[in-house]
Amino acid sequence: MKTLLLTDPMPAGYFTKAIHAIAPDVELVEYRPDITDAELAQAEVVLGWRFPAGIAGRMPKLRWVCAVAAGVEKLLVPDLAAQVPVSRIVDTEQAEGIAQFVVMMALRHARGLVGYEAQQRERAWRRQPVAAVRSRVAVLGMGTMGGAVARLLGAVGFEVEGWSRSSAAPLDTVLVRADIVVCALPLTAQTDSLLDARAFACMPRGSYLINIARGAHVVEPDLIDAVTSGHLAGAALDVQRNEPMAEDDPLWSVPGITITPHIAAQSSPQTIAAQFVAGLRCVQRGEAPPQRVDRARGY
Ligand code: OXD
């Protein structure tokens, strides 16, 4: 059973090495832009991050797609046959890494570090009133990532309210009482562009956004307006709509917006290889693969 590796922008070689270290019999084909129809026709499994345009429709024998990530939206392309199951990685260590990143950014904002960094640039030794953190944080999305984020924020003193699309409370009622909003939602047709001018207007003046989910949750021009007008204090964006960001992307230069290049946390090739090989063995035995996403819901 041949597996096509579509891991770009991560070089496929990392995955080949990690998979062959534990399962040397697994047949792997690394994607190249000039891959032939014959090679695609033989592949029954995909391990990947995204489908290059037109590839899924050229794989008539495809039986399983396994994402190298928790988010699978780049694999749910229209030309992927409806019966093909899609699985994702479930990695508690990655969730912990994400939670640590969120707590770091939430504390940086709530403890006023941004202001002290600015003071240092001016060589100004000035003290401001300080208090232990009690800010209210709304965590949007309470899956593996959001749950870990909420627990760690609570452990350092934040008052946390979780929200997901199935919550009884409408989003606006959660946003209006949040000093900090953390986006940990899956990206679906319903959550695409959820954080727009309306949502930012609901958030209190001086509040802060942290996005560790997907760039497309945020309408970036609306966020830039909300921050430059002073309504929001700022944002920490580990993910952006266009990754990698172009040099002339306007987000780079907005005071108050901190950009990191999708590094909040990543599953290691070894973790991915272990989960992939376990799933592949199920598929080879004719069983349903584990950790499947609901393709209709998108997560
Ligand atoms: C993921 C990610 O979805 O790395 O796992 O963003």
Coordinates of C-alpha atoms and ligand atoms in Angstrom, one line a residue:
M1 CA 0.0 0.0 0.0
K2 CA 1.8 3.1 -1.2
T3 CA 1.7 6.4 0.7
L4 CA 2.1 9.8 -0.9
L5 CA 3.8 12.4 1.3
L6 CA 2.4 15.9 0.8
T7 CA 4.0 17.6 3.8
D8 CA 5.2 20.8 2.1
P9 CA 6.2 23.3 3.6
M10 CA 7.9 20.7 5.9
P11 CA 10.4 18.7 3.8
A12 CA 9.0 15.2 3.3
G13 CA 12.5 13.7 4.2
Y14 CA 11.8 14.3 8.0
F15 CA 8.7 12.1 7.7
T16 CA 10.3 9.4 5.6
K17 CA 13.1 9.1 8.2
A18 CA 10.8 9.0 11.2
I19 CA 8.4 6.4 9.6
H20 CA 11.1 4.1 8.3
A21 CA 12.8 4.2 11.8
I22 CA 9.7 2.4 13.2
A23 CA 8.2 0.7 10.0
P24 CA 10.8 0.1 7.3
D25 CA 8.3 -1.8 5.2
V26 CA 6.0 1.2 4.6
E27 CA 6.2 2.3 1.0
L28 CA 6.5 6.0 0.7
V29 CA 6.6 8.4 -2.3
E30 CA 7.6 12.0 -1.7
Y31 CA 5.6 14.4 -3.8
R32 CA 7.3 16.3 -6.6
P33 CA 5.6 18.9 -8.9
D34 CA 6.3 16.6 -11.9
I35 CA 4.8 13.5 -10.3
T36 CA 3.3 11.3 -12.9
D37 CA -0.3 10.1 -13.2
A38 CA 1.0 6.5 -13.0
E39 CA 2.6 7.3 -9.6
L40 CA -0.5 9.0 -8.3
A41 CA -2.7 6.2 -9.5
Q42 CA -0.8 3.7 -7.4
A43 CA -0.9 5.6 -4.1
E44 CA -3.6 4.5 -1.7
V45 CA -2.8 6.7 1.3
V46 CA -1.8 10.3 1.7
L47 CA 0.1 11.7 4.7
G48 CA 0.1 15.4 4.4
W49 CA -0.6 19.1 5.3
R50 CA -2.3 20.2 2.1
F51 CA -3.3 18.9 -1.4
P52 CA -1.6 20.7 -4.2
A53 CA -4.3 21.8 -6.7
G54 CA -5.7 19.0 -8.8
I55 CA -3.9 16.1 -7.1
A56 CA -6.7 14.5 -5.1
G57 CA -8.8 14.0 -8.2
R58 CA -5.9 12.1 -9.9
M59 CA -5.8 9.4 -7.1
P60 CA -8.4 6.8 -8.0
K61 CA -7.2 4.2 -5.4
L62 CA -7.0 6.7 -2.5
R63 CA -8.3 4.9 0.7
W64 CA -7.2 7.1 3.6
V65 CA -5.8 10.6 4.2
C66 CA -3.9 11.3 7.4
A67 CA -3.1 14.9 8.2
V68 CA 0.3 15.8 9.8
A69 CA -1.5 18.3 11.9
A70 CA -4.6 18.8 14.1
G71 CA -6.2 21.1 11.6
V72 CA -7.2 19.4 8.4
E73 CA -8.9 22.1 6.4
K74 CA -6.2 22.2 3.6
L75 CA -6.9 18.5 2.9
L76 CA -10.7 18.8 2.6
V77 CA -10.5 19.8 -1.0
P78 CA -13.6 19.5 -3.3
D79 CA -11.9 16.9 -5.6
L80 CA -11.3 14.5 -2.6
A81 CA -13.7 11.6 -3.2
A82 CA -16.5 11.7 -0.6
Q83 CA -15.9 8.2 0.8
V84 CA -12.2 8.7 1.7
P85 CA -11.8 8.9 5.5
V86 CA -9.6 11.7 6.8
S87 CA -7.7 11.5 10.2
R88 CA -5.8 14.0 12.2
I89 CA -3.0 14.0 14.7
V90 CA -4.1 14.2 18.4
D91 CA -1.1 15.3 20.3
T92 CA -1.4 16.3 24.0
E93 CA 2.2 17.6 23.9
Q94 CA 1.4 19.9 21.1
A95 CA -1.7 21.1 23.0
E96 CA 0.6 21.8 26.0
G97 CA 3.0 23.8 23.8
I98 CA 0.1 25.9 22.4
A99 CA -1.1 26.5 25.9
Q100 CA 2.3 27.7 27.0
F101 CA 2.5 30.1 24.1
V102 CA -1.0 31.5 24.9
V103 CA -0.1 31.9 28.6
M104 CA 3.1 33.7 27.6
M105 CA 1.3 36.1 25.4
A106 CA -1.6 36.6 27.8
L107 CA 0.7 37.4 30.7
R108 CA 2.9 39.7 28.5
H109 CA -0.3 41.7 27.7
A110 CA -1.9 41.5 31.2
R111 CA 1.3 42.4 33.1
G112 CA 2.1 45.3 30.8
L113 CA 5.4 44.0 29.5
V114 CA 4.9 45.7 26.1
G115 CA 5.0 49.1 27.9
Y116 CA 8.2 48.1 29.8
E117 CA 9.8 47.0 26.6
A118 CA 9.0 50.4 25.1
Q119 CA 10.4 52.1 28.3
Q120 CA 13.6 50.2 28.0
R121 CA 14.1 51.4 24.4
E122 CA 13.8 54.9 25.8
R123 CA 16.1 54.1 28.9
A124 CA 13.2 55.1 31.1
W125 CA 13.2 53.4 34.6
R126 CA 9.5 54.1 35.6
R127 CA 7.3 52.0 37.7
Q128 CA 3.6 51.5 37.0
P129 CA 1.1 50.1 39.5
V130 CA 1.1 46.3 39.4
A131 CA -1.4 43.7 40.6
A132 CA -1.6 39.9 40.2
V133 CA -3.4 38.9 37.1
R134 CA -7.1 38.4 37.3
S135 CA -8.1 39.2 33.7
R136 CA -11.0 37.5 32.1
V137 CA -10.2 35.3 29.1
A138 CA -12.6 33.9 26.6
V139 CA -11.3 30.8 24.9
L140 CA -13.1 30.2 21.6
G141 CA -13.0 26.5 20.8
M142 CA -12.9 23.9 23.6
G143 CA -11.3 20.9 21.8
T144 CA -7.9 19.3 22.6
M145 CA -6.1 22.7 22.1
G146 CA -8.7 25.0 23.7
G147 CA -9.1 22.7 26.7
A148 CA -5.4 22.7 27.4
V149 CA -5.2 26.5 26.9
A150 CA -8.1 27.0 29.3
R151 CA -6.6 24.8 32.0
L152 CA -3.2 26.5 31.9
L153 CA -4.6 30.0 31.9
G154 CA -6.8 29.1 34.9
A155 CA -3.7 27.7 36.7
V156 CA -1.9 31.0 36.5
G157 CA -4.8 33.1 37.7
F158 CA -6.8 34.1 34.7
E159 CA -10.6 33.9 34.9
V160 CA -11.5 31.7 32.0
E161 CA -14.7 31.3 30.1
G162 CA -14.8 28.7 27.3
W163 CA -17.0 29.0 24.2
S164 CA -17.6 26.7 21.3
R165 CA -20.2 26.8 18.5
S166 CA -22.4 24.4 20.4
S167 CA -22.4 26.6 23.5
A168 CA -25.7 28.0 24.7
A169 CA -24.3 31.5 25.0
P170 CA -24.1 33.6 21.8
L171 CA -20.5 34.6 20.9
D172 CA -21.2 38.3 21.5
T173 CA -22.2 37.8 25.1
V174 CA -18.8 36.1 25.7
L175 CA -16.8 38.7 23.8
V176 CA -18.3 41.6 25.7
R177 CA -16.9 40.4 29.0
A178 CA -13.4 39.3 27.8
D179 CA -10.2 41.2 28.5
I180 CA -8.4 38.7 26.3
V181 CA -9.9 36.6 23.5
V182 CA -8.1 33.4 22.5
C183 CA -9.0 31.8 19.2
A184 CA -8.6 28.0 19.3
L185 CA -11.4 27.1 16.9
P186 CA -11.2 24.7 14.0
L187 CA -11.4 26.4 10.6
T188 CA -14.7 25.6 8.9
A189 CA -17.2 27.4 6.6
Q190 CA -18.9 28.6 9.8
T191 CA -15.8 29.9 11.6
D192 CA -14.0 31.5 8.6
S193 CA -13.9 35.3 9.2
L194 CA -15.7 34.9 12.5
L195 CA -13.5 37.6 14.1
D196 CA -14.5 40.6 12.1
A197 CA -15.3 44.3 12.8
R198 CA -18.5 43.3 14.5
A199 CA -16.8 40.9 16.9
F200 CA -14.0 43.4 17.6
A201 CA -16.7 46.0 18.4
C202 CA -18.2 43.6 21.0
M203 CA -14.8 43.2 22.7
P204 CA -14.2 45.8 25.5
R205 CA -12.0 48.8 24.8
G206 CA -8.4 47.9 25.6
S207 CA -8.9 44.2 25.1
Y208 CA -6.5 41.8 23.3
L209 CA -6.7 39.0 20.8
I210 CA -4.5 35.9 20.7
N211 CA -4.9 33.6 17.6
I212 CA -3.3 30.2 17.6
A213 CA -5.8 28.5 15.3
R214 CA -5.9 29.6 11.7
G215 CA -5.3 33.0 10.1
A216 CA -8.6 32.8 8.2
H217 CA -10.6 33.1 11.4
V218 CA -9.6 36.8 11.4
V219 CA -10.6 39.5 9.0
E220 CA -7.2 41.1 9.0
P221 CA -8.1 44.6 7.7
D222 CA -10.8 44.8 10.4
L223 CA -8.3 43.8 13.1
I224 CA -5.8 46.4 11.8
D225 CA -8.6 49.1 12.0
A226 CA -9.6 48.0 15.5
V227 CA -6.0 48.2 16.8
T228 CA -5.0 51.4 15.0
S229 CA -8.1 53.1 16.2
G230 CA -7.2 52.2 19.8
H231 CA -10.3 50.1 20.4
L232 CA -8.2 46.9 20.9
A233 CA -4.9 47.1 22.7
G234 CA -3.4 44.7 20.2
A235 CA -3.1 41.1 19.1
A236 CA -0.7 38.2 19.1
L237 CA -1.1 36.4 15.8
D238 CA 0.8 33.1 15.5
V239 CA -1.2 32.3 12.4
Q240 CA -2.0 34.6 9.5
R241 CA -4.3 34.4 6.5
N242 CA -1.4 34.3 4.0
E243 CA 1.4 32.1 5.2
P244 CA 4.3 32.7 4.8
M245 CA 3.5 36.4 5.1
A246 CA 4.8 38.6 2.3
E247 CA 7.3 41.3 3.2
D248 CA 4.8 44.0 2.4
D249 CA 1.9 42.5 4.4
P250 CA 0.4 45.4 6.4
L251 CA 0.2 43.3 9.6
W252 CA 3.9 43.5 10.1
S253 CA 4.0 47.1 11.0
V254 CA 0.9 47.7 13.2
P255 CA 2.1 48.8 16.7
G256 CA 0.5 46.4 19.2
I257 CA 0.3 43.5 16.8
T258 CA 2.9 40.7 17.5
I259 CA 3.5 38.3 14.7
T260 CA 5.1 34.9 15.1
P261 CA 5.5 32.4 12.2
H262 CA 3.1 29.6 13.2
I263 CA 5.5 28.3 15.9
A264 CA 3.2 28.1 18.9
A265 CA 3.7 24.3 18.8
Q266 CA 4.2 21.6 16.3
S267 CA 3.9 17.8 16.5
S268 CA 7.3 16.2 16.0
P269 CA 7.8 13.9 13.0
Q270 CA 8.3 11.0 15.5
T271 CA 4.8 11.6 17.1
I272 CA 3.2 11.9 13.6
A273 CA 5.0 8.8 12.4
A274 CA 3.8 6.7 15.4
Q275 CA 0.2 7.8 14.9
F276 CA 0.3 7.4 11.1
V277 CA 1.8 3.9 11.3
A278 CA -0.8 2.8 13.9
G279 CA -3.6 4.1 11.6
L280 CA -2.0 2.6 8.5
R281 CA -1.9 -0.8 10.1
C282 CA -5.7 -0.5 10.7
V283 CA -6.3 0.4 7.1
Q284 CA -4.1 -2.5 5.9
R285 CA -6.2 -4.9 8.1
G286 CA -9.4 -3.4 6.5
E287 CA -10.4 -1.6 9.7
A288 CA -11.5 2.0 10.0
P289 CA -8.6 4.4 10.7
P290 CA -8.6 6.1 14.1
Q291 CA -8.8 9.8 14.9
R292 CA -11.1 10.5 12.0
V293 CA -12.6 13.9 11.4
D294 CA -16.2 14.5 10.5
R295 CA -15.7 15.7 6.9
A296 CA -19.0 17.6 6.9
R297 CA -18.1 19.5 10.1
G298 CA -14.5 20.0 9.1
Y299 CA -12.9 18.8 12.3
Ligands
OXD1 C1 -2.0 22.1 13.5 C2 -1.1 23.2 13.4 O1 -3.1 22.2 13.1 O2 0.2 23.0 13.5 O3 -1.6 21.0 14.1 O4 -1.5 24.3 13.2

